[in-house]
Coordinates of C-alpha atoms in Angstrom, one line a residue:
M2 CA 0.0 0.0 0.0
L3 CA 1.4 3.4 -1.0
Q4 CA 0.6 6.1 1.6
I5 CA 1.0 9.7 0.7
G6 CA -0.2 12.1 3.5
P7 CA -3.8 11.0 4.3
Y8 CA -4.3 9.1 1.0
S9 CA -3.7 5.3 0.4
F10 CA -3.2 3.7 -2.9
T11 CA -3.0 0.1 -4.0
S12 CA -1.1 0.9 -7.2
R13 CA 2.5 2.2 -7.0
L14 CA 2.5 3.6 -10.5
L15 CA 1.8 7.3 -11.1
L16 CA 1.1 8.1 -14.7
G17 CA 1.4 11.4 -16.5
T18 CA -1.2 12.4 -19.1
G19 CA 0.8 14.5 -21.6
K20 CA 1.7 13.9 -25.2
F21 CA -0.6 11.0 -25.9
P22 CA -1.6 10.8 -29.6
D23 CA -5.3 11.1 -28.8
F24 CA -7.8 10.9 -25.8
A25 CA -8.9 7.4 -26.7
T26 CA -5.3 6.0 -26.5
Q27 CA -4.7 7.9 -23.3
R28 CA -7.9 6.5 -21.7
Q29 CA -7.0 2.9 -22.6
A30 CA -3.4 3.3 -21.4
V31 CA -4.6 4.7 -18.1
E32 CA -7.0 1.7 -17.8
V33 CA -4.5 -1.1 -18.4
S34 CA -1.8 0.5 -16.3
E35 CA -4.0 0.2 -13.2
T36 CA -2.7 3.5 -11.9
E37 CA -4.7 5.4 -9.3
I38 CA -2.8 8.7 -9.5
L39 CA -2.8 10.9 -12.6
T40 CA -0.5 13.9 -12.9
F41 CA -0.9 16.7 -15.3
A42 CA 0.4 20.3 -15.9
V43 CA -2.0 22.9 -14.6
R44 CA -0.9 25.2 -17.3
R45 CA -2.0 22.6 -19.9
M46 CA -5.6 22.7 -18.6
N47 CA -8.3 24.8 -20.1
I48 CA -9.5 25.9 -16.8
Y49 CA -11.1 29.1 -18.0
D50 CA -12.8 27.7 -21.2
P51 CA -15.0 24.6 -20.6
A52 CA -15.7 24.5 -24.3
Q53 CA -12.2 23.3 -25.0
P54 CA -11.3 19.6 -25.0
N55 CA -10.4 18.3 -21.6
F56 CA -8.8 14.9 -21.0
L57 CA -10.4 14.7 -17.6
E58 CA -13.8 14.4 -19.2
Q59 CA -12.7 11.2 -20.8
L60 CA -12.1 9.5 -17.4
D61 CA -14.2 8.3 -14.5
L62 CA -12.5 10.6 -12.0
S63 CA -14.1 8.8 -9.0
R64 CA -11.5 6.1 -9.6
F65 CA -8.4 8.4 -9.6
K66 CA -6.6 10.9 -7.4
L67 CA -5.4 13.9 -9.4
L68 CA -1.9 15.2 -8.9
P69 CA -1.6 18.6 -10.6
N70 CA 2.0 19.7 -11.2
T71 CA 3.6 23.1 -11.5
A72 CA 5.4 22.4 -14.8
G73 CA 6.4 25.6 -16.4
A74 CA 7.5 27.3 -13.2
S75 CA 11.0 28.6 -13.0
T76 CA 10.8 30.2 -9.5
A77 CA 9.2 29.3 -6.2
E78 CA 6.9 32.2 -6.6
E79 CA 5.5 30.9 -9.9
A80 CA 5.1 27.3 -8.5
V81 CA 3.2 28.6 -5.5
R82 CA 0.9 30.7 -7.7
I83 CA 0.2 27.7 -10.0
A84 CA -0.5 25.5 -6.9
R85 CA -2.9 28.0 -5.5
L86 CA -4.7 28.2 -8.9
S87 CA -5.0 24.4 -9.0
K88 CA -6.4 24.3 -5.5
A89 CA -8.9 27.1 -6.2
S90 CA -10.1 25.1 -9.2
G91 CA -11.0 22.2 -6.9
L92 CA -8.7 19.7 -8.7
C93 CA -7.0 18.3 -5.6
D94 CA -5.1 19.3 -2.5
M95 CA -2.0 17.4 -3.6
I96 CA 0.6 19.2 -5.7
K97 CA 3.7 18.0 -7.5
V98 CA 6.2 20.9 -7.1
E99 CA 8.2 21.2 -10.3
V100 CA 10.5 24.2 -10.7
I101 CA 12.8 23.9 -13.7
A102 CA 16.3 25.5 -13.7
D103 CA 16.8 25.8 -17.5
S104 CA 15.2 24.8 -20.7
K105 CA 18.1 22.7 -22.0
T106 CA 18.5 20.2 -19.2
L107 CA 15.0 20.6 -17.6
L108 CA 16.7 19.8 -14.3
P109 CA 15.0 21.0 -11.2
D110 CA 16.2 24.1 -9.4
P111 CA 17.0 22.8 -5.9
I112 CA 16.8 26.1 -4.1
E113 CA 13.5 27.3 -5.6
T114 CA 12.1 23.8 -5.2
L115 CA 12.9 23.9 -1.4
K116 CA 11.4 27.4 -1.1
A117 CA 8.2 26.4 -2.8
T118 CA 7.9 23.2 -0.8
E119 CA 8.2 25.1 2.5
Q120 CA 5.6 27.6 1.5
L121 CA 3.1 25.1 0.2
V122 CA 3.4 22.9 3.2
Q123 CA 2.6 25.9 5.4
E124 CA -0.5 26.5 3.3
G125 CA -1.8 23.0 3.9
F126 CA -1.0 21.3 0.6
I127 CA 0.0 17.7 0.3
V128 CA 3.4 18.4 -1.3
L129 CA 5.4 16.1 -3.6
P130 CA 8.5 17.9 -4.8
Y131 CA 10.3 16.7 -7.9
T132 CA 14.0 17.0 -7.3
N133 CA 17.4 15.7 -8.5
D134 CA 19.0 12.6 -7.0
D135 CA 20.8 14.5 -4.2
P136 CA 20.4 12.7 -0.8
V137 CA 21.1 15.9 1.1
L138 CA 18.4 17.9 -0.7
A139 CA 16.0 15.0 -0.3
R140 CA 16.6 15.1 3.4
K141 CA 16.0 18.9 3.5
L142 CA 12.7 18.5 1.6
Q143 CA 11.5 15.9 4.1
E144 CA 12.5 18.3 7.0
A145 CA 10.5 21.0 5.2
G146 CA 7.4 18.8 5.5
A147 CA 7.2 17.2 2.0
H148 CA 4.8 14.3 2.0
A149 CA 6.8 12.4 -0.6
V150 CA 10.0 13.1 -2.4
M151 CA 10.4 12.4 -6.1
P152 CA 14.1 12.1 -7.3
G153 CA 14.7 12.0 -11.0
A154 CA 16.1 8.9 -12.5
S155 CA 17.6 11.0 -15.3
P156 CA 16.6 14.1 -17.3
I157 CA 12.9 14.5 -18.1
G158 CA 11.9 12.6 -21.3
S159 CA 15.4 11.3 -21.9
G160 CA 14.5 7.6 -21.4
Q161 CA 18.0 7.0 -20.0
G162 CA 16.8 5.1 -16.9
I163 CA 18.4 5.4 -13.5
L164 CA 21.8 7.0 -13.9
N165 CA 22.8 7.0 -10.2
P166 CA 21.3 4.0 -8.4
L167 CA 23.7 4.6 -5.5
N168 CA 22.2 8.1 -4.7
I169 CA 18.7 6.8 -5.2
S170 CA 19.3 3.9 -2.8
I171 CA 20.8 6.4 -0.2
I172 CA 17.7 8.6 -0.5
I173 CA 15.5 5.5 0.0
E174 CA 17.5 4.3 2.9
E175 CA 17.3 7.7 4.8
A176 CA 13.6 8.3 3.8
R177 CA 10.9 8.9 6.3
V178 CA 8.3 9.6 3.6
P179 CA 7.6 7.8 0.3
I180 CA 10.2 8.0 -2.4
I181 CA 8.8 8.0 -5.9
V182 CA 11.3 7.8 -8.7
D183 CA 10.3 10.3 -11.4
A184 CA 11.5 11.3 -14.9
G185 CA 13.9 9.6 -17.3
I186 CA 12.3 6.2 -17.2
G187 CA 12.5 4.5 -20.6
T188 CA 11.6 0.8 -20.2
P189 CA 9.8 -1.6 -17.9
S190 CA 13.2 -2.8 -16.7
D191 CA 14.0 0.8 -15.5
V192 CA 10.8 0.6 -13.5
A193 CA 11.7 -2.8 -12.0
I194 CA 15.2 -1.6 -11.0
A195 CA 13.7 1.5 -9.2
M196 CA 11.3 -0.7 -7.3
E197 CA 13.9 -3.3 -6.5
L198 CA 16.0 -0.6 -5.0
G199 CA 13.1 0.0 -2.6
A200 CA 11.3 2.9 -4.2
D201 CA 7.7 3.3 -3.0
G202 CA 6.5 4.2 -6.5
V203 CA 7.4 5.4 -10.0
L204 CA 6.0 8.3 -11.9
L205 CA 6.4 8.3 -15.7
N206 CA 4.8 9.7 -18.8
T207 CA 6.8 9.8 -22.0
A208 CA 7.9 6.2 -21.8
V209 CA 4.3 5.3 -22.3
S210 CA 2.8 8.2 -24.4
G211 CA 5.8 8.1 -26.7
A212 CA 5.9 4.3 -27.2
S213 CA 5.0 2.8 -30.5
D214 CA 2.1 1.1 -28.7
P215 CA 1.3 3.3 -25.7
I216 CA -1.4 0.9 -24.4
K217 CA 0.8 -2.2 -24.4
M218 CA 3.6 -0.2 -22.8
A219 CA 1.3 1.1 -20.1
E220 CA 0.4 -2.4 -19.2
A221 CA 4.1 -3.4 -19.2
M222 CA 4.9 -0.6 -16.8
G223 CA 2.2 -1.6 -14.4
L224 CA 3.4 -5.2 -14.4
A225 CA 7.0 -3.9 -13.9
V226 CA 6.0 -2.0 -10.8
K227 CA 4.4 -5.1 -9.3
A228 CA 7.4 -7.3 -10.2
G229 CA 10.0 -4.9 -8.9
R230 CA 8.1 -4.4 -5.6
L231 CA 7.7 -8.1 -5.1
G232 CA 11.4 -8.6 -5.7
F233 CA 12.3 -5.9 -3.2
E234 CA 10.0 -7.4 -0.5
A235 CA 11.3 -11.0 -1.2
G236 CA 14.9 -9.9 -0.9
R237 CA 17.6 -10.7 -3.5
I238 CA 20.5 -13.1 -2.8
P239 CA 23.9 -11.6 -2.1
K240 CA 26.2 -11.2 -5.0
K241 CA 29.3 -13.5 -4.9
R242 CA 32.6 -13.4 -6.6
Y243 CA 32.7 -17.0 -7.6
A244 CA 30.2 -19.7 -8.7
Q245 CA 28.2 -21.6 -6.2
A246 CA 26.6 -24.9 -7.1
S247 CA 22.8 -24.8 -6.9
S248 CA 22.6 -28.5 -6.0
P249 CA 24.2 -30.1 -2.9
V250 CA 27.7 -31.5 -3.5
E251 CA 27.6 -34.0 -0.7
G252 CA 26.7 -37.7 -1.3
M253 CA 27.2 -37.6 -5.0
V254 CA 27.8 -40.9 -6.8
Q255 CA 31.5 -41.5 -7.4
S256 CA 32.8 -43.1 -10.6

């Protein structure tokens, strides 16, 4: 069970809703992924024009928890303003804080992310900051009251998978709140690795929406989350330098 603030979820997969080829594909991908949390950029919503197409209308929202994000913000002030707009629209009291440092790398700005997290926690939001894979910053975000921390596996949309498993594992080891690996996921095996490291969940978007068959990839990602989590809970065998026979060597028939 994934617990974020007051909310509990059976699925540990968080799915983004951007860049799908059409609403029908998006809806089917969401269905087969078995996700319960959908994230989207508030700036992408047509909040002020109900006549415009809205992907939320395609879904039975009673089955999902919405996780608006502050994509497009480059300062803490902008992120807080977007979060307030989201809350005023009645979308949800959860917010993914996303403050991007520059348009080339799309890496998060650590200082502005921390500032926005502190402010939004004080205002009563359920805050999930997207950050880089820095264990010190992850600890400071927890101390600021973040309800979950979301370290990136690699740059957004790059599909490079987890570049620094050591740092991700340290963040998980020191965590007092859920750790959700976010961004850079490319394949189901990337998801499984994140979960085997002990992550509480994985958030992804492009790996599904950009796949040749988004629906099939969404199902694969959902299965990878389950497999990785089961592997983590089961506990892997220790790695050894040399071979070890899998069958007993005592009492063997001698020639």
